[in-house]
Amino acid sequence: MTKFERDYKDAKEGNEIEVITKRKAEIEKLTREGKSCKNNFRRTCIAQDLTRLKAELRKIEELF
């Protein structure tokens, strides 16, 4: 089971606020890290992770 599947299941069971705040904090952390990173390859990886996390967050928020 992936992290998204666990969070999606948790959100369905009523812990949506905690899941959403945790995901938003992770997105903000990666955004700050991406802005300060000087390694182009790492910055690209962070951008891909951000895109994935934002899409997953949208799916979780659509439940409510």
PDB file of C-alpha atoms in Angstrom:
ATOM      1  CA  MET A   1       0.000   0.000   0.000  1.00  0.00           C
ATOM      2  CA  THR A   2       1.442   3.366  -1.011  1.00  0.00           C
ATOM      3  CA  LYS A   3       1.494   6.490   1.128  1.00  0.00           C
ATOM      4  CA  PHE A   4      -1.270   7.997  -1.003  1.00  0.00           C
ATOM      5  CA  GLU A   5      -3.483   4.932  -0.545  1.00  0.00           C
ATOM      6  CA  ARG A   6      -2.984   5.033   3.233  1.00  0.00           C
ATOM      7  CA  ASP A   7      -3.752   8.766   3.373  1.00  0.00           C
ATOM      8  CA  TYR A   8      -6.795   8.362   1.108  1.00  0.00           C
ATOM      9  CA  LYS A   9      -8.124   5.579   3.330  1.00  0.00           C
ATOM     10  CA  ASP A  10      -7.448   7.667   6.454  1.00  0.00           C
ATOM     11  CA  ALA A  11      -9.259  10.636   4.936  1.00  0.00           C
ATOM     12  CA  LYS A  12     -12.295   8.484   4.138  1.00  0.00           C
ATOM     13  CA  GLU A  13     -12.365   7.262   7.733  1.00  0.00           C
ATOM     14  CA  GLY A  14     -12.637  10.803   9.091  1.00  0.00           C
ATOM     15  CA  ASN A  15      -9.061  12.037   9.570  1.00  0.00           C
ATOM     16  CA  GLU A  16      -9.151  14.312   6.536  1.00  0.00           C
ATOM     17  CA  ILE A  17      -7.988  17.446   8.347  1.00  0.00           C
ATOM     18  CA  GLU A  18      -4.837  15.803   9.666  1.00  0.00           C
ATOM     19  CA  VAL A  19      -4.052  14.199   6.312  1.00  0.00           C
ATOM     20  CA  ILE A  20      -4.527  17.449   4.393  1.00  0.00           C
ATOM     21  CA  THR A  21      -2.448  19.540   6.815  1.00  0.00           C
ATOM     22  CA  LYS A  22       0.343  16.946   6.806  1.00  0.00           C
ATOM     23  CA  ARG A  23       0.391  16.880   2.998  1.00  0.00           C
ATOM     24  CA  LYS A  24       0.361  20.679   2.729  1.00  0.00           C
ATOM     25  CA  ALA A  25       3.294  20.901   5.148  1.00  0.00           C
ATOM     26  CA  GLU A  26       5.217  18.376   3.053  1.00  0.00           C
ATOM     27  CA  ILE A  27       4.503  20.392  -0.120  1.00  0.00           C
ATOM     28  CA  GLU A  28       5.716  23.612   1.522  1.00  0.00           C
ATOM     29  CA  LYS A  29       8.892  21.905   2.772  1.00  0.00           C
ATOM     30  CA  LEU A  30       9.709  20.578  -0.695  1.00  0.00           C
ATOM     31  CA  THR A  31       8.967  23.961  -2.256  1.00  0.00           C
ATOM     32  CA  ARG A  32      11.459  25.673   0.067  1.00  0.00           C
ATOM     33  CA  GLU A  33      14.023  22.937  -0.558  1.00  0.00           C
ATOM     34  CA  GLY A  34      13.582  23.243  -4.330  1.00  0.00           C
ATOM     35  CA  LYS A  35      14.112  26.994  -4.266  1.00  0.00           C
ATOM     36  CA  SER A  36      17.344  26.729  -2.333  1.00  0.00           C
ATOM     37  CA  CYS A  37      18.756  23.686  -4.142  1.00  0.00           C
ATOM     38  CA  LYS A  38      21.693  24.329  -6.482  1.00  0.00           C
ATOM     39  CA  ASN A  39      21.782  20.852  -7.977  1.00  0.00           C
ATOM     40  CA  ASN A  40      19.737  20.920 -11.197  1.00  0.00           C
ATOM     41  CA  PHE A  41      19.010  17.175 -11.185  1.00  0.00           C
ATOM     42  CA  ARG A  42      17.793  17.283  -7.575  1.00  0.00           C
ATOM     43  CA  ARG A  43      15.662  20.327  -8.362  1.00  0.00           C
ATOM     44  CA  THR A  44      14.032  18.398 -11.225  1.00  0.00           C
ATOM     45  CA  CYS A  45      13.303  15.464  -8.903  1.00  0.00           C
ATOM     46  CA  ILE A  46      11.773  17.804  -6.334  1.00  0.00           C
ATOM     47  CA  ALA A  47       9.595  19.401  -9.025  1.00  0.00           C
ATOM     48  CA  GLN A  48       8.304  15.966 -10.055  1.00  0.00           C
ATOM     49  CA  ASP A  49       7.546  15.089  -6.445  1.00  0.00           C
ATOM     50  CA  LEU A  50       5.719  18.386  -5.981  1.00  0.00           C
ATOM     51  CA  THR A  51       3.588  17.767  -9.048  1.00  0.00           C
ATOM     52  CA  ARG A  52       2.682  14.289  -7.816  1.00  0.00           C
ATOM     53  CA  LEU A  53       1.917  15.470  -4.270  1.00  0.00           C
ATOM     54  CA  LYS A  54      -0.266  18.342  -5.467  1.00  0.00           C
ATOM     55  CA  ALA A  55      -2.285  16.003  -7.696  1.00  0.00           C
ATOM     56  CA  GLU A  56      -2.741  13.551  -4.822  1.00  0.00           C
ATOM     57  CA  LEU A  57      -3.778  16.379  -2.495  1.00  0.00           C
ATOM     58  CA  ARG A  58      -6.413  17.502  -5.004  1.00  0.00           C
ATOM     59  CA  LYS A  59      -7.832  13.956  -5.117  1.00  0.00           C
ATOM     60  CA  ILE A  60      -8.038  13.824  -1.325  1.00  0.00           C
ATOM     61  CA  GLU A  61      -9.644  17.271  -1.123  1.00  0.00           C
ATOM     62  CA  GLU A  62     -12.250  16.265  -3.715  1.00  0.00           C
ATOM     63  CA  LEU A  63     -13.658  13.768  -1.227  1.00  0.00           C
ATOM     64  CA  PHE A  64     -14.914  16.659   0.849  1.00  0.00           C
TER      65      PHE A  64
END
